[in-house]
Amino acid sequence: MKKIKLRFAPSPTGNLHIGNARTLILNYIYSRSRSGEMLLRIDDTDSQRSDEKYTKSIIQDIEWLDINCAETHRQSTKIERYKEISEHLISKGRLYPCYESDEELNRIRKLNLSRGKPPIYDRAALQLSKAQIDNYKSDGRKPYWRFLLDHHDIFWSDLIRGHQKIDCSSFSDPVLIRADGSYLYSLPSVTDDIDMGITDVLRGEDHVSNTATQIQIFQALGEKVPNFGHHSLMVLKDGSRMSKRDGAMSLSDIRSSGIEPMTLMNYCARIGTSDSIEPYQKIDELASTYDLSKLSRAPARFGFDELEALNKKLLQNKSFESVKDRLSEIGISD
Ligand code: GLU
């Protein structure tokens, strides 16, 4: 069996919250269950929003969980490589320059909607004459770049959702490079997945439509498409969205509330499945029972009370030997 390789790819624009932690833990346990590995990729191409302090705190959280990343990469160090790949796509006619401003794009969108047409980009940039392009350039406009999608259906067999079919004719050609030259997420992500030999991409279902675009980029580059799995998102018990603004707990909140790393591992690996959540003490015990296909497509409901109850069970089952040092740190000895 080929060794699988996964990646956890957070953007360092905030602290990890329980929802991101679940993606991390699912990736890690899946890699362990198949004797594979997982690497950490810091998606920091957006220099405006990325912050080193978040990269540090992500690494700290991963260490606290005792998760072993085979490699660590930062996208901000790979800009030359992304340039190479974009030039390759340009030479194949799959990446094309556009000159519309945001206001112009908005106006065209509204016009299309008012005429009952779908608000998708009409590829007007492909019809520009050389004189028009020269005019834009002499006006000082810098192009942004879109990927020319094939307007056909994309299929894949999702590790969690099963057979998927996405009709790409309903999408605008996605922008891969902004007018200031910075890269949006898809091109660096596909480039790294290729360069780092990623076999399986496991991420939240908010990325399903990106996957269709990304599959087309892999194909345009003549590369093997990895397996994809999209897990449902985590919501709060009342069904409301989990985001920092809505009060989702950060990993550091969880840590300081006394939750053990293995409690969080057990909880995140099993929540959203029909399996009961067990207080395993060791990652390999958990990994050996792990089955991705058991993840439900319904949102996973997070309850801190459940996490606390599991933590109690886990602590009760711990041997004295395993907690001896920590007890003596707080002045308790046998
Ligand atoms: N940086 C992206 C995110 O945090 C990565 C998504 C992916 O795993 O491809 O959403």
Coordinates of C-alpha atoms and ligand atoms in Angstrom, one line a residue:
M1 CA 0.0 0.0 0.0
K2 CA 1.4 3.5 -0.9
K3 CA 2.2 5.6 2.1
I4 CA -0.3 8.4 2.5
K5 CA 0.7 12.0 3.0
L6 CA -1.6 14.6 4.3
R7 CA -1.3 18.3 5.2
F8 CA -2.8 20.6 7.6
A9 CA -2.9 24.1 6.0
P10 CA -4.0 26.9 8.3
S11 CA -3.9 30.5 7.3
P12 CA -2.2 32.4 10.2
T13 CA -4.9 35.0 10.4
G14 CA -6.1 34.1 13.9
N15 CA -5.7 31.5 16.7
L16 CA -6.9 28.0 16.0
H17 CA -10.4 27.4 17.3
I18 CA -12.1 24.1 17.9
G19 CA -13.4 23.9 14.3
N20 CA -9.8 24.2 12.8
A21 CA -8.6 21.8 15.5
R22 CA -11.0 19.2 14.3
T23 CA -9.6 19.4 10.8
L24 CA -6.1 19.1 12.2
I25 CA -7.0 16.1 14.3
L26 CA -8.9 14.3 11.5
N27 CA -5.9 14.7 9.2
Y28 CA -3.5 13.5 11.9
I29 CA -5.5 10.5 13.0
Y30 CA -6.3 9.5 9.4
S31 CA -2.6 9.6 8.6
R32 CA -1.8 7.6 11.7
S33 CA -4.5 5.0 11.0
R34 CA -2.9 4.3 7.7
S35 CA 0.8 4.5 8.9
G36 CA 1.2 7.7 6.8
E37 CA 2.3 11.2 7.7
M38 CA 1.0 14.7 8.0
L39 CA 2.8 17.9 7.4
L40 CA 2.1 21.4 8.4
R41 CA 1.8 24.1 5.7
I42 CA 1.3 27.7 6.8
D43 CA -0.8 29.4 4.2
D44 CA 0.7 32.9 4.6
T45 CA 0.6 34.4 1.1
D46 CA -1.8 37.1 2.2
S47 CA 0.8 39.4 3.9
Q48 CA -1.9 41.9 4.9
R49 CA -3.8 39.4 7.0
S50 CA -1.1 36.9 8.1
D51 CA 0.6 37.5 11.4
E52 CA 3.7 35.7 12.8
K53 CA 2.1 35.7 16.2
Y54 CA -0.6 33.4 14.9
T55 CA 1.9 31.1 13.2
K56 CA 3.7 30.8 16.6
S57 CA 0.4 30.1 18.4
I58 CA -0.6 27.4 15.8
I59 CA 2.7 25.7 16.3
Q60 CA 2.3 25.8 20.1
D61 CA -1.2 24.3 19.8
I62 CA 0.1 21.5 17.6
E63 CA 2.9 20.8 20.1
W64 CA 0.5 20.8 23.0
L65 CA -1.6 18.2 21.2
D66 CA 1.6 16.2 20.8
I67 CA 1.0 16.0 17.1
N68 CA 4.1 15.1 15.1
C69 CA 4.3 17.0 11.8
A70 CA 6.7 15.3 9.3
E71 CA 7.6 18.7 7.8
T72 CA 6.7 22.4 8.1
H73 CA 6.4 24.7 5.1
R74 CA 5.6 28.4 4.7
Q75 CA 4.0 29.5 1.5
S76 CA 5.5 32.9 1.8
T77 CA 8.9 31.4 1.0
K78 CA 7.7 29.8 -2.2
I79 CA 6.6 32.8 -4.3
E80 CA 9.2 32.1 -7.1
R81 CA 7.8 28.6 -7.5
Y82 CA 4.2 29.9 -7.8
K83 CA 5.5 32.3 -10.4
E84 CA 7.0 29.5 -12.4
I85 CA 3.7 27.6 -12.2
S86 CA 1.6 30.6 -13.2
E87 CA 3.9 31.2 -16.2
H88 CA 3.4 27.6 -17.3
L89 CA -0.4 28.1 -17.1
I90 CA -0.1 31.3 -19.1
S91 CA 1.9 29.5 -21.8
K92 CA -0.8 26.9 -22.0
G93 CA -3.5 29.6 -22.4
R94 CA -5.1 28.6 -19.0
L95 CA -4.3 31.8 -17.2
Y96 CA -5.3 35.1 -18.8
P97 CA -5.0 38.7 -17.8
C98 CA -8.0 40.9 -17.1
Y99 CA -8.1 44.6 -16.6
E100 CA -11.6 45.4 -15.2
S101 CA -11.7 47.4 -11.9
D102 CA -13.9 46.1 -9.0
E103 CA -16.5 48.8 -9.8
E104 CA -16.7 47.7 -13.5
L105 CA -17.0 44.1 -12.5
N106 CA -19.8 45.0 -10.1
R107 CA -21.6 47.0 -12.7
I108 CA -21.4 44.1 -15.2
R109 CA -22.7 41.7 -12.6
K110 CA -25.7 43.8 -11.8
L111 CA -26.4 44.4 -15.5
N112 CA -26.3 40.6 -16.1
L113 CA -28.6 40.0 -13.1
S114 CA -31.1 42.6 -14.3
R115 CA -31.2 40.9 -17.7
G116 CA -31.9 37.5 -16.1
K117 CA -28.4 36.2 -16.9
P118 CA -26.2 34.4 -14.3
P119 CA -23.7 36.7 -12.6
I120 CA -20.7 34.9 -14.0
Y121 CA -17.7 36.5 -15.6
D122 CA -18.3 36.8 -19.4
R123 CA -14.6 36.4 -20.3
A124 CA -14.6 39.8 -21.9
A125 CA -10.9 40.1 -21.3
L126 CA -10.3 37.3 -23.9
Q127 CA -11.7 39.6 -26.6
L128 CA -9.5 42.6 -25.9
S129 CA -7.5 43.9 -28.8
K130 CA -3.8 44.6 -28.5
A131 CA -4.6 48.4 -28.7
Q132 CA -7.1 48.1 -25.8
I133 CA -4.6 46.3 -23.7
D134 CA -1.9 48.9 -24.5
N135 CA -4.4 51.6 -23.5
Y136 CA -5.0 49.9 -20.2
K137 CA -1.3 49.6 -19.6
S138 CA -0.6 53.2 -20.5
D139 CA -3.3 54.2 -18.0
G140 CA -1.2 52.3 -15.4
R141 CA -3.7 49.5 -14.9
K142 CA -2.2 46.2 -13.8
P143 CA -3.8 43.0 -14.8
Y144 CA -5.3 40.5 -12.4
W145 CA -5.3 36.8 -13.7
R146 CA -8.1 34.3 -14.1
F147 CA -7.9 30.6 -14.7
L148 CA -9.7 29.5 -17.9
L149 CA -12.1 26.8 -16.6
D150 CA -13.2 23.9 -18.8
H151 CA -17.0 24.2 -18.8
H152 CA -17.6 20.6 -18.1
D153 CA -18.6 18.5 -15.1
I154 CA -15.9 17.5 -12.6
F155 CA -16.3 14.3 -10.7
W156 CA -14.5 12.8 -7.7
S157 CA -15.1 10.1 -5.2
D158 CA -15.0 12.0 -1.9
L159 CA -13.5 10.1 1.1
I160 CA -16.4 11.3 3.2
R161 CA -19.2 12.5 0.9
G162 CA -19.0 9.7 -1.7
H163 CA -19.5 10.4 -5.4
Q164 CA -19.4 14.2 -6.2
K165 CA -20.3 16.0 -9.4
I166 CA -19.8 19.7 -9.9
D167 CA -20.9 21.6 -13.0
C168 CA -18.1 24.1 -13.7
S169 CA -20.1 25.9 -16.4
S170 CA -21.9 27.7 -13.6
F171 CA -18.7 29.2 -12.2
S172 CA -16.8 32.4 -13.1
D173 CA -13.2 31.7 -14.1
P174 CA -11.6 32.0 -10.7
V175 CA -9.0 34.7 -10.0
L176 CA -5.7 33.2 -9.1
I177 CA -3.5 36.3 -9.0
R178 CA -4.6 39.7 -7.8
A179 CA -3.6 43.0 -9.6
D180 CA -0.9 43.6 -6.9
G181 CA 0.7 40.3 -7.9
S182 CA -0.3 38.4 -4.7
Y183 CA -1.7 34.9 -5.0
L184 CA -5.1 33.8 -3.9
Y185 CA -5.3 30.5 -2.2
S186 CA -5.8 27.9 -5.0
L187 CA -2.6 28.2 -7.1
P188 CA -0.2 28.0 -4.2
S189 CA -2.3 25.2 -2.6
V190 CA -2.3 23.0 -5.7
T191 CA 1.4 23.8 -6.4
D192 CA 2.3 22.7 -2.9
D193 CA 0.1 19.6 -2.9
I194 CA 2.0 18.6 -6.0
D195 CA 5.5 19.5 -4.8
M196 CA 5.0 17.9 -1.4
G197 CA 3.6 14.7 -2.7
I198 CA 0.2 15.1 -0.9
T199 CA -1.9 12.0 -1.6
D200 CA -5.0 12.9 0.4
V201 CA -6.6 16.3 1.1
L202 CA -8.9 16.3 4.0
R203 CA -10.6 19.6 4.8
G204 CA -13.9 21.3 5.6
E205 CA -16.9 21.1 3.2
D206 CA -16.7 24.9 2.7
H207 CA -13.9 24.0 0.2
V208 CA -16.0 21.7 -2.0
S209 CA -16.4 24.2 -4.9
N210 CA -12.7 25.1 -4.7
T211 CA -12.0 21.4 -5.2
A212 CA -13.6 21.5 -8.6
T213 CA -11.4 24.4 -9.7
Q214 CA -8.3 22.8 -8.1
I215 CA -8.9 19.5 -9.9
Q216 CA -8.9 21.4 -13.1
I217 CA -5.6 23.1 -12.2
F218 CA -4.0 19.7 -11.4
Q219 CA -5.2 18.5 -14.7
A220 CA -4.0 21.6 -16.6
L221 CA -0.6 21.0 -15.1
G222 CA -0.7 17.3 -16.1
E223 CA -0.4 16.1 -12.5
K224 CA -2.1 13.4 -10.6
V225 CA -5.2 14.6 -8.6
P226 CA -5.0 13.6 -4.9
N227 CA -7.9 12.0 -3.1
F228 CA -10.2 14.6 -1.5
G229 CA -12.4 14.3 1.6
H230 CA -14.6 17.1 2.9
H231 CA -15.9 16.8 6.5
S232 CA -19.0 18.7 7.6
L233 CA -18.4 21.8 9.6
M234 CA -18.7 22.0 13.4
V235 CA -21.5 24.1 14.8
L236 CA -22.5 25.1 18.4
K237 CA -25.1 23.0 20.2
D238 CA -27.9 25.3 19.0
G239 CA -26.9 24.9 15.4
S240 CA -25.3 28.3 15.1
R241 CA -22.1 28.8 13.2
M242 CA -18.8 28.3 14.8
S243 CA -16.5 31.2 14.2
K244 CA -14.3 33.4 16.4
R245 CA -16.8 36.1 16.4
D246 CA -19.6 33.8 17.4
G247 CA -17.7 32.7 20.5
A248 CA -16.0 29.5 19.2
M249 CA -13.4 28.4 21.7
S250 CA -9.8 28.8 20.8
L251 CA -7.4 26.0 21.6
S252 CA -5.7 28.1 24.2
D253 CA -9.1 28.6 26.0
I254 CA -9.6 24.9 25.9
R255 CA -6.1 24.2 27.2
S256 CA -6.4 26.7 30.1
S257 CA -9.8 25.2 31.1
G258 CA -7.9 22.0 32.0
I259 CA -8.8 19.8 29.1
E260 CA -6.2 17.1 28.3
P261 CA -4.8 16.9 24.8
M262 CA -6.0 13.3 24.4
T263 CA -9.5 14.4 25.4
L264 CA -9.6 16.8 22.6
M265 CA -8.2 14.2 20.2
N266 CA -10.9 11.6 21.2
Y267 CA -13.6 14.2 21.0
C268 CA -12.7 15.7 17.6
A269 CA -12.1 12.3 16.0
R270 CA -15.5 10.9 16.9
I271 CA -17.9 13.8 17.1
G272 CA -20.1 13.7 14.0
T273 CA -20.0 9.9 13.8
S274 CA -22.4 7.3 15.2
D275 CA -19.5 5.8 17.2
S276 CA -19.4 6.5 20.9
I277 CA -16.6 8.8 22.1
E278 CA -14.2 6.8 24.2
P279 CA -11.5 8.1 26.6
Y280 CA -8.6 6.4 24.8
Q281 CA -5.3 7.2 26.5
K282 CA -3.1 6.7 23.5
I283 CA -3.3 8.0 20.0
D284 CA -2.6 4.6 18.4
E285 CA -5.6 3.1 20.2
L286 CA -7.8 5.8 18.8
A287 CA -6.2 5.6 15.3
S288 CA -6.7 1.9 15.1
T289 CA -10.4 2.3 15.4
Y290 CA -10.6 5.2 13.0
D291 CA -12.8 5.1 9.9
L292 CA -13.3 8.2 7.8
S293 CA -16.4 6.9 6.1
K294 CA -18.2 6.9 9.5
L295 CA -18.2 10.7 9.5
S296 CA -21.7 12.0 8.9
R297 CA -22.6 14.7 6.4
A298 CA -24.6 16.5 9.1
P299 CA -22.9 19.3 11.0
A300 CA -21.0 18.1 14.1
R301 CA -22.4 19.8 17.2
F302 CA -19.9 20.9 19.7
G303 CA -20.7 21.0 23.5
F304 CA -18.1 22.0 26.0
D305 CA -20.0 20.1 28.7
E306 CA -19.4 16.9 26.7
L307 CA -15.7 17.7 26.4
E308 CA -15.5 18.2 30.2
A309 CA -17.3 14.9 30.9
L310 CA -15.0 13.1 28.6
N311 CA -12.0 14.7 30.3
K312 CA -13.2 13.5 33.7
K313 CA -13.4 9.9 32.4
L314 CA -10.0 10.2 30.8
L315 CA -8.4 11.5 34.0
Q316 CA -10.1 8.8 36.1
N317 CA -8.7 6.1 33.9
K318 CA -5.1 7.5 34.0
S319 CA -2.6 5.4 35.8
F320 CA -0.9 7.1 38.8
E321 CA 2.5 6.6 37.0
S322 CA 1.4 8.7 34.0
V323 CA 0.4 11.7 36.2
K324 CA 2.9 11.4 39.0
D325 CA 5.2 14.2 37.7
R326 CA 2.4 16.6 37.1
L327 CA 0.9 15.9 40.6
S328 CA 4.2 16.5 42.3
E329 CA 4.5 19.8 40.4
I330 CA 1.3 20.9 42.2
G331 CA 2.5 19.5 45.5
I332 CA 0.7 16.2 45.6
S333 CA 2.7 13.0 46.1
D334 CA 2.0 9.4 47.0
Ligands
GLU1 N1 -5.6 27.8 4.2 C1 -6.8 27.2 3.8 C2 -7.8 27.3 4.9 O1 -7.4 27.5 6.0 C3 -6.5 25.7 3.5 C4 -7.6 24.9 3.0 C5 -7.1 23.5 2.5 O2 -6.9 22.7 3.3 O3 -6.8 23.4 1.3 O4 -9.0 27.2 4.6

